[in-house]
XYZ file of C-alpha atoms in Angstrom:
747
model
C -18.410 15.894 -6.160
C -21.360 18.272 -6.304
C -22.840 16.857 -9.507
C -23.659 13.198 -9.985
C -21.546 11.587 -12.706
C -23.632 10.426 -15.658
C -21.234 7.543 -16.261
C -18.200 6.334 -14.385
C -15.245 6.755 -16.739
C -11.467 7.001 -16.298
C -11.817 10.790 -16.372
C -14.317 10.641 -13.497
C -12.099 8.229 -11.566
C -8.973 10.350 -11.938
C -10.543 13.787 -11.465
C -12.729 12.929 -8.462
C -11.426 14.454 -5.195
C -9.155 12.087 -3.282
C -9.706 12.393 0.418
C -6.967 11.595 2.927
C -7.452 9.585 6.096
C -9.398 11.603 8.643
C -7.682 13.091 11.707
C -10.275 13.410 14.487
C -10.015 15.743 17.456
C -9.793 13.949 20.806
C -13.527 14.360 21.413
C -14.420 13.376 17.840
C -16.291 16.604 17.059
C -13.975 17.802 14.265
C -12.150 15.933 11.511
C -9.137 17.377 9.687
C -8.375 16.054 6.216
C -7.034 17.024 2.811
C -8.517 16.527 -0.628
C -6.464 16.364 -3.801
C -8.228 17.094 -7.086
C -6.759 16.975 -10.579
C -8.218 18.975 -13.470
C -7.739 17.733 -17.017
C -8.767 21.189 -18.229
C -6.031 23.119 -16.426
C -3.679 20.093 -16.214
C -3.038 20.950 -12.585
C -3.682 19.595 -9.115
C -5.243 21.497 -6.228
C -5.055 20.493 -2.571
C -7.536 21.675 0.037
C -7.174 21.436 3.808
C -10.634 21.055 5.317
C -12.351 20.527 8.665
C -15.508 18.427 8.960
C -17.938 19.022 11.828
C -19.307 15.623 12.864
C -22.557 17.038 14.258
C -23.596 19.164 11.287
C -21.599 17.171 8.714
C -20.565 20.502 7.227
C -17.050 20.714 5.783
C -15.169 24.019 6.060
C -12.362 24.983 3.698
C -9.406 26.148 5.785
C -6.979 26.791 2.930
C -6.342 25.791 -0.668
C -2.616 25.214 -0.824
C -0.790 22.394 -2.634
C 2.177 22.501 -0.260
C 0.150 21.815 2.930
C 0.144 18.281 4.375
C -0.162 16.102 7.481
C -2.427 18.046 9.862
C -2.130 16.866 13.492
C -4.190 18.182 16.414
C -2.195 19.758 19.231
C -3.222 17.869 22.416
C -4.694 20.056 25.117
C -5.162 23.047 22.824
C -8.729 23.692 21.712
C -9.091 23.740 17.894
C -5.319 24.168 17.382
C -3.402 21.919 15.024
C 0.025 21.592 13.429
C 0.782 20.845 9.781
C 3.717 20.811 7.384
C 4.256 23.206 4.497
C 6.773 22.621 1.722
C 8.734 25.762 0.917
C 11.181 26.788 -1.787
C 14.530 24.974 -2.062
C 13.307 21.928 -0.185
C 12.682 23.647 3.140
C 9.725 22.501 5.309
C 7.879 24.820 7.688
C 5.971 23.623 10.753
C 2.766 25.671 10.894
C 0.463 26.377 13.834
C -3.166 26.889 12.789
C -6.696 26.889 14.172
C -9.756 25.185 12.749
C -12.389 27.658 13.943
C -10.807 31.064 13.390
C -13.042 33.587 11.662
C -10.130 35.904 10.917
C -8.860 33.813 8.037
C -6.004 31.387 7.477
C -3.331 33.990 6.717
C -4.179 36.114 9.743
C -4.062 33.301 12.322
C -1.565 30.795 10.920
C 2.143 31.141 11.587
C 5.360 29.118 11.383
C 6.663 27.858 14.711
C 9.908 27.032 12.936
C 11.241 24.973 10.067
C 13.651 22.258 9.023
C 15.945 22.891 6.072
C 14.988 19.779 4.097
C 11.935 17.953 2.719
C 10.175 16.371 5.720
C 7.213 14.115 6.428
C 5.694 11.690 8.973
C 4.895 14.282 11.632
C 4.096 13.076 15.177
C 3.481 15.184 18.289
C 3.198 14.211 21.983
C 2.305 16.470 24.894
C 5.073 16.787 27.520
C 3.548 19.463 29.794
C 0.960 22.242 29.714
C 3.242 24.377 27.554
C 5.566 22.003 25.703
C 5.411 19.167 23.215
C 7.734 16.631 21.630
C 7.868 16.884 17.828
C 9.292 14.115 15.639
C 9.437 13.937 11.856
C 11.393 12.174 9.121
C 14.004 13.764 6.851
C 17.174 12.536 5.206
C 20.686 12.789 6.593
C 24.165 12.540 5.089
C 26.572 9.751 6.167
C 27.955 12.043 8.891
C 24.465 12.468 10.371
C 23.911 16.041 9.229
C 20.671 17.156 7.622
C 20.540 16.541 3.857
C 18.650 18.602 1.309
C 19.044 17.456 -2.297
C 17.979 20.857 -3.638
C 20.768 22.748 -1.864
C 23.463 20.049 -1.773
C 26.634 20.615 -3.836
C 26.489 19.155 -7.336
C 29.143 16.967 -8.952
C 30.519 17.170 -12.462
C 29.927 13.481 -13.208
C 26.765 11.412 -13.057
C 28.621 8.137 -12.509
C 27.617 5.893 -9.615
C 29.978 3.163 -8.394
C 28.552 0.334 -6.295
C 30.510 -2.265 -4.383
C 27.575 -4.137 -2.830
C 23.762 -4.424 -2.973
C 21.404 -2.395 -3.177
C 21.990 -0.625 -6.483
C 18.394 0.445 -7.088
C 15.261 0.313 -4.963
C 11.710 0.707 -6.305
C 12.287 3.730 -8.576
C 15.506 5.295 -7.273
C 19.195 4.533 -7.340
C 20.423 4.023 -3.805
C 22.561 6.878 -2.451
C 24.628 7.345 0.729
C 21.887 9.541 2.196
C 19.405 7.769 4.486
C 16.046 8.394 6.132
C 16.258 9.333 9.780
C 14.100 10.698 12.598
C 14.592 14.224 13.922
C 13.219 15.412 17.241
C 12.812 18.736 18.977
C 10.519 20.556 21.390
C 7.575 22.813 20.625
C 7.213 25.350 23.437
C 4.638 28.057 24.122
C 6.254 31.464 24.622
C 4.961 34.308 26.816
C 3.094 35.845 23.889
C 1.105 32.612 23.509
C 2.806 31.554 20.310
C 4.684 28.288 19.868
C 8.339 27.984 18.902
C 10.424 25.033 17.773
C 13.739 24.188 19.363
C 16.840 22.728 17.731
C 16.451 19.601 15.600
C 18.425 16.541 16.745
C 19.102 13.409 14.682
C 17.773 10.543 16.808
C 19.822 7.939 14.890
C 23.130 9.737 14.318
C 25.983 7.237 14.208
C 23.686 4.258 14.852
C 23.808 2.840 11.311
C 20.002 2.636 11.256
C 17.417 3.931 8.786
C 13.856 4.827 9.705
C 11.270 5.198 8.284
C 12.079 2.054 6.304
C 12.163 2.865 2.556
C 10.556 3.029 0.137
C 7.097 3.351 1.727
C 7.713 3.594 5.464
C 6.152 6.542 7.258
C 4.492 7.033 10.626
C 4.011 3.260 10.816
C 7.797 2.894 11.294
C 7.967 4.724 14.654
C 6.060 6.018 17.641
C 6.684 8.767 20.210
C 5.992 9.053 23.949
C 7.222 11.233 26.821
C 9.991 8.697 27.409
C 11.450 8.596 23.907
C 11.070 7.081 20.442
C 10.457 3.463 19.454
C 11.191 2.545 15.850
C 11.916 -0.185 13.338
C 14.908 -0.295 11.017
C 16.418 -2.807 8.647
C 18.999 -4.896 10.461
C 22.299 -3.121 9.677
C 24.136 -6.447 9.861
C 22.103 -7.854 6.951
C 22.158 -6.875 3.285
C 18.762 -5.268 2.569
C 18.602 -6.790 -0.931
C 18.911 -10.279 0.530
C 17.034 -9.948 3.804
C 13.725 -8.623 5.115
C 14.919 -8.563 8.718
C 13.875 -5.433 10.570
C 14.590 -4.882 14.251
C 12.873 -2.840 16.944
C 14.862 -0.112 18.722
C 14.170 2.280 21.585
C 15.772 5.700 21.959
C 15.259 6.687 25.604
C 15.258 10.467 26.054
C 15.527 12.431 29.284
C 14.185 15.350 27.270
C 13.517 16.120 23.628
C 16.291 18.699 23.761
C 18.899 16.027 24.573
C 21.835 16.303 22.161
C 23.381 14.052 21.055
C 20.735 11.339 21.181
C 21.627 8.250 23.227
C 22.454 4.989 21.470
C 19.297 3.070 20.434
C 18.528 -0.033 22.535
C 17.721 -3.109 20.423
C 15.051 -5.696 21.226
C 15.437 -9.235 19.921
C 12.755 -11.773 19.079
C 14.202 -15.302 19.167
C 13.461 -17.391 16.060
C 11.876 -14.446 14.247
C 14.013 -13.598 11.219
C 11.648 -11.434 9.189
C 10.437 -7.849 9.266
C 9.115 -6.019 12.318
C 6.589 -3.209 11.887
C 4.082 -0.962 13.646
C 5.836 -0.199 16.959
C 3.338 1.464 19.312
C 3.734 2.766 22.864
C 1.280 1.796 25.569
C -0.326 4.997 26.977
C 2.198 6.519 29.340
C 5.176 5.239 27.381
C 6.360 2.495 29.773
C 5.388 -0.452 27.561
C 5.123 -1.048 23.828
C 3.868 -3.530 21.246
C 4.957 -4.309 17.708
C 4.423 -6.797 14.882
C 7.002 -9.257 13.639
C 7.297 -11.916 10.926
C 9.092 -15.173 11.609
C 10.244 -16.166 8.124
C 13.383 -14.704 6.605
C 12.940 -13.148 3.171
C 9.143 -13.412 3.214
C 6.987 -10.274 3.273
C 3.630 -12.091 3.455
C 4.168 -14.259 6.515
C 1.628 -13.935 9.312
C 2.262 -10.948 11.590
C 2.588 -11.847 15.268
C 1.932 -9.350 18.077
C 4.686 -8.887 20.665
C 4.677 -7.000 23.971
C 7.639 -5.202 25.553
C 6.757 -5.008 29.263
C 9.928 -3.157 30.250
C 11.573 -0.841 27.732
C 14.876 -1.103 29.593
C 15.100 -4.884 29.230
C 15.591 -6.998 26.120
C 12.648 -9.249 26.893
C 9.553 -9.566 24.723
C 6.632 -11.972 24.769
C 4.032 -12.926 22.241
C 0.835 -11.107 23.149
C -1.533 -13.241 21.152
C -0.729 -16.670 19.766
C -2.336 -16.733 16.346
C -0.989 -20.210 15.579
C -3.074 -21.688 18.395
C -6.049 -23.904 17.473
C -9.153 -21.812 16.848
C -7.279 -18.526 16.884
C -7.236 -15.760 14.308
C -5.653 -17.073 11.113
C -5.105 -13.556 9.829
C -2.229 -11.098 9.743
C -2.726 -7.990 11.957
C -1.726 -4.565 10.656
C -1.686 -1.019 12.093
C -1.697 -1.482 15.879
C -3.427 1.242 17.942
C -4.168 1.402 21.685
C -7.356 2.800 23.193
C -6.841 5.910 25.342
C -7.086 3.881 28.552
C -4.701 1.236 27.217
C -7.108 -1.624 27.918
C -7.772 -2.461 24.265
C -5.491 -2.956 21.295
C -7.054 -2.346 17.892
C -5.794 -3.501 14.512
C -6.968 -4.244 10.996
C -6.513 -7.540 9.165
C -7.446 -8.932 5.773
C -10.308 -11.379 6.145
C -12.111 -13.104 3.263
C -11.858 -10.148 0.880
C -12.332 -7.425 3.494
C -9.916 -5.487 5.692
C -11.757 -5.754 8.976
C -11.265 -3.977 12.285
C -10.548 -6.053 15.407
C -10.314 -5.336 19.142
C -8.048 -7.349 21.444
C -8.738 -7.056 25.187
C -7.436 -8.805 28.265
C -10.054 -10.658 30.318
C -9.149 -11.910 33.842
C -11.197 -15.076 33.322
C -10.827 -15.884 29.636
C -7.422 -14.351 28.936
C -7.067 -12.395 25.683
C -10.384 -11.867 23.910
C -10.599 -10.938 20.233
C -13.680 -9.233 18.770
C -14.385 -8.186 15.177
C -15.791 -4.651 14.967
C -16.593 -4.393 11.235
C -17.990 -6.821 8.673
C -17.458 -5.298 5.224
C -15.321 -2.713 3.460
C -11.622 -2.099 3.986
C -10.332 -0.166 6.997
C -7.234 1.886 6.192
C -6.672 4.056 9.281
C -7.720 3.788 12.949
C -7.939 6.603 15.536
C -9.217 6.041 19.117
C -11.287 8.794 20.758
C -11.008 9.842 24.398
C -14.550 8.671 25.251
C -13.743 5.086 24.208
C -15.318 5.278 20.747
C -13.295 4.530 17.642
C -12.883 6.616 14.489
C -11.707 4.923 11.308
C -11.265 5.616 7.610
C -12.377 3.014 5.075
C -13.492 2.429 1.495
C -15.429 -0.106 -0.565
C -15.582 -1.167 -4.201
C -18.104 1.630 -4.854
C -17.166 4.260 -2.254
C -13.753 5.930 -2.389
C -13.709 7.260 1.181
C -15.803 6.861 4.302
C -15.290 8.142 7.849
C -17.011 6.300 10.706
C -17.327 6.405 14.490
C -18.364 3.246 16.282
C -18.925 2.278 19.903
C -16.571 -0.394 21.130
C -18.217 -1.631 24.324
C -20.265 -4.814 24.345
C -23.317 -2.724 25.197
C -22.835 -0.720 22.013
C -22.551 -3.983 20.042
C -20.130 -2.128 17.793
C -22.956 0.052 16.470
C -22.046 2.733 13.961
C -22.745 6.053 15.660
C -21.708 8.325 12.814
C -20.559 7.997 9.221
C -19.669 10.298 6.347
C -19.096 9.190 2.751
C -17.275 11.411 0.283
C -19.257 9.899 -2.614
C -22.613 9.310 -0.900
C -21.906 5.559 -0.920
C -20.881 5.737 -4.582
C -24.035 7.407 -5.901
C -22.241 10.639 -6.839
C -19.972 8.531 -9.063
C -22.921 6.737 -10.661
C -22.153 3.504 -8.777
C -24.213 1.369 -6.394
C -23.472 -1.508 -4.056
C -25.927 -3.801 -5.862
C -23.435 -4.009 -8.741
C -21.063 -6.012 -6.542
C -21.407 -9.657 -5.518
C -19.121 -12.675 -5.234
C -18.863 -16.275 -6.339
C -16.976 -19.281 -5.023
C -15.377 -21.797 -7.357
C -13.429 -25.007 -6.661
C -9.841 -24.491 -5.526
C -7.161 -26.489 -7.278
C -5.917 -27.881 -3.956
C -8.872 -28.611 -1.628
C -6.502 -29.655 1.164
C -5.497 -25.991 1.551
C -8.775 -24.228 0.686
C -11.880 -25.803 -0.757
C -12.955 -22.760 -2.742
C -11.653 -19.615 -4.407
C -13.635 -16.433 -3.861
C -14.000 -13.947 -6.730
C -15.633 -10.537 -6.724
C -18.171 -9.968 -9.508
C -18.797 -6.410 -10.686
C -21.687 -5.832 -13.118
C -22.487 -2.696 -15.149
C -24.811 -0.213 -13.461
C -27.046 -0.593 -16.537
C -27.125 -4.405 -16.261
C -30.232 -6.027 -17.762
C -31.405 -9.569 -17.051
C -31.393 -11.753 -20.152
C -28.645 -9.767 -21.864
C -25.120 -11.105 -22.411
C -21.976 -9.184 -21.493
C -18.321 -9.798 -22.320
C -16.054 -10.917 -19.483
C -13.079 -8.973 -18.118
C -10.938 -11.194 -15.886
C -8.575 -9.163 -13.681
C -5.590 -10.955 -12.108
C -4.041 -9.353 -9.027
C -0.377 -8.780 -8.262
C 1.686 -9.875 -5.334
C 1.493 -12.784 -5.859
C 0.666 -12.615 -2.151
C -2.036 -9.988 -2.564
C -5.801 -9.948 -2.968
C -8.741 -8.192 -4.537
C -10.672 -6.656 -1.667
C -13.764 -4.603 -0.992
C -11.731 -1.423 -1.353
C -11.272 1.527 -3.670
C -8.389 1.902 -6.121
C -7.435 4.582 -8.615
C -5.275 2.181 -10.641
C -7.095 -1.135 -11.113
C -10.688 -0.183 -10.421
C -13.203 -2.846 -11.560
C -15.905 -0.192 -11.977
C -14.015 1.320 -14.930
C -14.362 -1.923 -16.877
C -17.893 -2.682 -15.674
C -19.133 0.694 -16.871
C -17.695 -0.036 -20.318
C -20.110 -2.956 -20.504
C -18.127 -5.867 -19.030
C -18.976 -8.270 -16.273
C -15.767 -8.064 -14.271
C -14.463 -10.991 -12.244
C -11.517 -10.587 -9.870
C -10.428 -13.991 -8.472
C -8.482 -14.420 -5.240
C -6.504 -17.427 -6.412
C -3.916 -19.500 -4.545
C -1.396 -17.150 -2.937
C -4.020 -14.560 -2.059
C -3.942 -12.970 1.379
C -6.809 -12.975 3.873
C -7.946 -16.560 3.322
C -5.669 -18.292 5.800
C -1.887 -18.418 5.908
C -1.729 -21.871 4.321
C -3.518 -20.557 1.222
C -1.095 -17.626 0.992
C 1.950 -19.862 1.429
C 0.747 -22.474 -1.076
C 1.977 -20.490 -4.095
C 5.622 -20.934 -3.111
C 7.505 -22.777 -5.890
C 4.189 -23.057 -7.767
C 3.531 -19.724 -9.486
C 2.222 -21.288 -12.676
C 0.572 -24.306 -11.060
C -2.262 -24.009 -8.538
C -3.074 -20.334 -9.351
C -3.362 -21.175 -13.054
C -5.689 -24.104 -12.367
C -7.761 -21.882 -10.063
C -8.301 -19.558 -13.033
C -9.263 -22.510 -15.230
C -11.852 -23.501 -12.613
C -13.196 -19.939 -12.477
C -13.645 -19.843 -16.235
C -15.301 -23.276 -16.278
C -17.660 -22.332 -13.440
C -18.653 -19.014 -15.027
C -19.306 -20.700 -18.378
C -21.626 -23.196 -16.676
C -23.377 -21.004 -14.100
C -23.464 -17.429 -15.403
C -25.478 -17.302 -18.659
C -25.228 -13.501 -18.611
C -21.511 -13.790 -19.450
C -20.518 -14.121 -23.095
C -17.495 -16.416 -22.810
C -16.731 -15.929 -26.507
C -15.871 -12.290 -25.778
C -13.576 -12.724 -22.774
C -10.438 -10.670 -22.100
C -7.869 -10.980 -19.311
C -5.704 -8.294 -17.718
C -3.045 -8.327 -15.021
C -0.189 -6.331 -13.516
C 3.032 -7.421 -11.839
C 2.385 -11.036 -10.814
C -0.876 -10.623 -12.718
C 1.252 -9.619 -15.715
C 3.355 -12.739 -15.162
C 0.168 -14.810 -15.225
C -0.937 -13.157 -18.481
C 2.364 -14.216 -20.056
C 1.877 -17.680 -18.520
C -1.631 -17.883 -20.009
C -0.143 -17.094 -23.424
C 1.886 -20.297 -23.298
C -0.943 -22.521 -22.076
C -4.413 -23.660 -23.112
C -6.334 -21.129 -21.037
C -4.774 -18.336 -23.084
C -6.749 -19.456 -26.135
C -10.059 -18.833 -24.342
C -9.461 -15.071 -24.358
C -9.873 -12.732 -27.291
C -7.192 -10.362 -25.991
C -4.751 -9.963 -23.128
C -3.153 -7.031 -21.282
C 0.153 -7.412 -19.433
C 1.289 -4.484 -17.252
C 4.849 -4.586 -15.854
C 4.859 -8.364 -15.838
C 7.577 -11.017 -15.832
C 8.710 -12.476 -19.145
C 11.603 -14.654 -17.961
C 12.800 -15.617 -14.517
C 16.529 -15.406 -15.201
C 16.249 -11.945 -16.783
C 13.411 -10.518 -14.732
C 13.778 -11.878 -11.228
C 17.565 -11.759 -11.032
C 17.464 -8.098 -12.102
C 14.967 -7.131 -9.398
C 16.154 -5.045 -6.454
C 14.784 -7.084 -3.551
C 16.401 -10.404 -4.381
C 15.115 -12.019 -1.210
C 11.686 -12.101 -2.856
C 12.372 -14.573 -5.702
C 14.851 -16.496 -3.544
C 12.081 -17.170 -1.043
C 9.144 -17.597 -3.399
C 10.966 -20.036 -5.664
C 12.588 -21.911 -2.806
C 16.162 -20.796 -3.389
C 18.541 -19.593 -6.064
C 18.879 -20.963 -9.607
C 22.536 -21.789 -8.973
C 22.068 -23.920 -5.861
C 24.518 -26.782 -5.506
C 24.654 -29.211 -2.547
C 28.459 -29.084 -2.760
C 28.451 -25.397 -1.872
C 25.610 -25.431 0.652
C 27.843 -25.239 3.729
C 29.719 -22.163 2.559
C 26.973 -20.345 0.643
C 25.039 -18.314 3.223
C 22.368 -17.265 0.728
C 21.475 -20.794 -0.303
C 22.185 -22.983 2.674
C 18.552 -23.039 3.842
C 17.228 -24.202 0.477
C 17.178 -27.473 -1.381
C 17.654 -28.383 -5.001
C 13.928 -28.346 -5.735
C 14.320 -24.586 -6.169
C 16.046 -25.267 -9.475
C 12.915 -27.016 -10.679
C 10.748 -24.123 -9.486
C 12.807 -21.600 -11.464
C 12.507 -23.711 -14.592
C 8.965 -25.072 -14.466
C 7.327 -21.673 -13.761
C 9.180 -19.611 -16.379
C 6.844 -18.085 -19.036
C 9.674 -17.800 -21.571
C 9.863 -21.604 -21.770
C 6.518 -21.722 -23.607
C 6.926 -19.108 -26.343
C 6.003 -21.512 -29.154
C 2.395 -21.489 -27.894
C 1.913 -17.721 -27.833
C -0.988 -16.758 -30.116
C -3.469 -14.381 -28.434
C -3.403 -10.626 -29.240
C -1.709 -8.797 -26.373
C -1.085 -5.268 -25.170
C 2.187 -4.931 -23.253
C 2.757 -2.015 -20.862
C 6.054 -1.465 -19.084
C 7.565 1.632 -17.499
C 11.168 2.801 -17.609
C 11.450 3.618 -13.898
C 10.199 0.203 -12.844
C 13.270 -1.124 -11.052
C 11.245 -3.940 -9.459
C 10.752 -5.561 -12.865
C 12.940 -3.973 -15.506
C 11.559 -2.649 -18.788
C 13.458 -5.355 -20.701
C 10.746 -7.774 -19.530
C 8.080 -5.833 -21.397
C 10.236 -5.266 -24.447
C 11.079 -8.968 -24.660
C 7.401 -9.955 -24.539
C 6.480 -7.391 -27.200
C 9.385 -8.460 -29.418
C 8.249 -12.086 -29.281
C 4.650 -11.150 -30.098
C 5.741 -9.017 -33.047
C 8.220 -11.572 -34.340
C 5.532 -14.269 -34.221
C 3.118 -12.030 -36.148
C 0.651 -11.695 -33.260
C -1.352 -8.483 -33.069
C 0.239 -6.511 -30.259
C 1.024 -3.047 -28.936
C 3.604 -1.660 -26.512
C 2.957 1.282 -24.175
C 5.625 2.787 -21.938
C 5.987 5.816 -19.653
C 9.570 7.035 -19.113
C 8.630 8.791 -15.845
C 6.570 6.090 -14.120
C 7.641 3.210 -11.882
C 5.897 -0.122 -11.205
C 2.666 1.850 -11.077
C 1.199 4.603 -13.296
C 0.385 7.414 -10.867
C 0.452 10.747 -12.677
C -3.120 11.611 -13.700
C -2.317 12.519 -17.307
C -0.325 9.314 -17.767
C -3.022 7.286 -16.055
C -5.656 8.683 -18.388
C -3.579 7.686 -21.420
C -3.090 4.250 -19.835
C -6.845 3.776 -19.467
C -7.568 5.002 -22.988
C -5.076 2.593 -24.556
C -6.202 -0.352 -22.421
C -9.919 0.186 -22.976
C -9.525 0.694 -26.718
C -7.489 -2.521 -26.903
C -9.883 -4.806 -25.037
C -13.041 -3.177 -26.415
C -11.882 -3.876 -29.954
C -11.669 -7.611 -29.287
C -14.714 -7.789 -27.001
C -16.951 -6.191 -29.603
C -17.585 -3.003 -27.633
C -17.328 0.561 -29.013
C -13.901 2.188 -28.891
C -13.450 4.302 -25.792
C -11.861 7.145 -27.747
C -10.457 7.966 -31.172
C -6.910 7.087 -32.204
C -5.804 10.722 -32.080
C -7.023 11.114 -28.501
C -5.575 7.778 -27.429
C -2.124 8.716 -28.703
C -1.897 11.835 -26.523
C 0.834 11.434 -23.926
C 1.630 13.866 -21.155
C 4.965 13.181 -19.531
C 5.356 16.429 -17.594
C 2.916 15.677 -14.805
C 2.768 16.876 -11.251
C 5.331 15.688 -8.729
C 3.499 13.896 -5.931
C 4.664 13.326 -2.383
C 5.424 9.795 -1.161
C 2.219 9.775 0.917
C 0.131 10.880 -2.084
C 1.669 8.185 -4.286
C 0.744 5.469 -1.819
C -2.772 6.895 -1.492
C -3.160 7.243 -5.249
C -2.076 3.676 -5.746
C -4.997 2.569 -3.660
C -3.154 -0.155 -1.812
C -1.082 -0.636 1.285
C 1.654 -2.823 0.095
C 3.711 -2.716 -3.125
C 2.980 -5.676 -5.345
C 5.388 -7.745 -7.389
């Protein structure tokens, strides 16, 4: 932004440029990235592809084009990069461009070829001086042929017949078409231009799907000279009942090989959960990946495994995190240094997503070093000189690029940094607004304290009292972190005049695996009492908070907790509540969800468990009858007689994770009991509200609702609040994840 915002509002949040992860050149001198900006005046989005010079810190506009995405430098070619361009009728072109041309984008950019379908997740590896391997993701039909929904034949009926699970997933009905990886070669011709070869389906006939839907992308596979390593849901397991993902290797003699050879599967004994982040060791002869041990559990601790020989089904744990004194965190996003001597990853740690380096020491074995202290790292890129480039954000800064030294001599010093918001100042925010508190945990045997972020107004004055906005996170295995979000951003509420508190209650990630696991079978127990302790502590120790003007808001599991508060004493300590896409009843809500393994694990089993059937019931045989108690004792709909606090209910029609009937049921109860309440819905949104126009309406309705009960001025007039824009701009999958401001979908 070129002009400093006078006040941080929803309009500022939603119209500020959203910068992608940076893509550094091998020497770190140039950074490719895109920015997406939405205008509420023109009701349109614009996307810019830009190049940032790290020495001058000057950013050059390469092209303004909404259909451009995923720039990737071409190894060995000075200033040359490849990107994708969406064309008419679903076609995707692969463009060759330069970052320093003075002739102009149109004069120097050309298509090396195309694929006749929507495509994403571009990866490129150098094979020789004049050729490259190109891999991307696009859908295929059951026979393995390329699928394009825009050109596929239409049927005369809209009926869909299902004979097994899945029926729906996230916000789509499941179809016979699947994600798959396509490979080809990119070769330099005699005229100096590059041309694509024939696309080959790497997984044809294998019964595998990669990237793993709905949010899998480049983290689902990696490419080397020797082939492709990938993860896919286990085809022998029902994806609605199992999280199990396996690791596979497609060995290629060349990237023109057709058909592709059968994928080779690696097994990890005793690990029955999901595998992610497969990464080749430099040279392509070894690989590492992450795997979870627990079946049906998405928030188990990730373990790092090494494949020393890609032709043998033998893996070993690279780093034993369960060992005494070891890292009690869950690694994400594995990346090797260029020399292969260091493995980098990020991990949630006490409210931050920190960057770690794992090296092998001849004397001490594997050595782990933290490289960052604060903020949240979202993308990691090693540079050829040994330095490390990464993208991150904080609670006040939406995007920061950094280069740090990684040797002990450098002491992880930051050598270069670039903030898109000047550390929040261009948005009217400052780091001094953010602090944290620690309050007693309900179960001190697991964790002694609960950490909460505290976000004060930028205009905060000592001696003045401010209403409280308590934000409850989703998951439930999730956490509030020192990171930016365009959905639940604490700054929006702070700048209205609230002191915002975001507690990381029992079940939160990044505070030890035992704390994360402790919420199992106890959704309404320990987390609820943690919130009681937070409120008691704030009332006693923060005189600047007006506890008589407190409001509470939550989404997904946070929405469940809002409904739980309604039925219990803590609910009476709030003037108003907001429940977004929350759970009203377990039988109706959780049994209608798409990923059934989630409630079956979190509540210890199924609500129909019977010891008589345990030997023959494969879904339930690992569980005991205490799961029945968990389903009953944690159900918000069992406490409807206590509901009394005014509540806004928001629920979207395309939320297939928690169906809209959950929101309607809650609103119906509130209305029937004569409790002041409102219901907001968006027919074209899923579990999240992502379209800018819809998001603005969401913020207007929410702020007007809580401000009324907290004694603050209305955010906008009734006529403005009631405006609803359901046309919107269709976003790509990558943009939706980025807009959501989080890495993992919450429940």
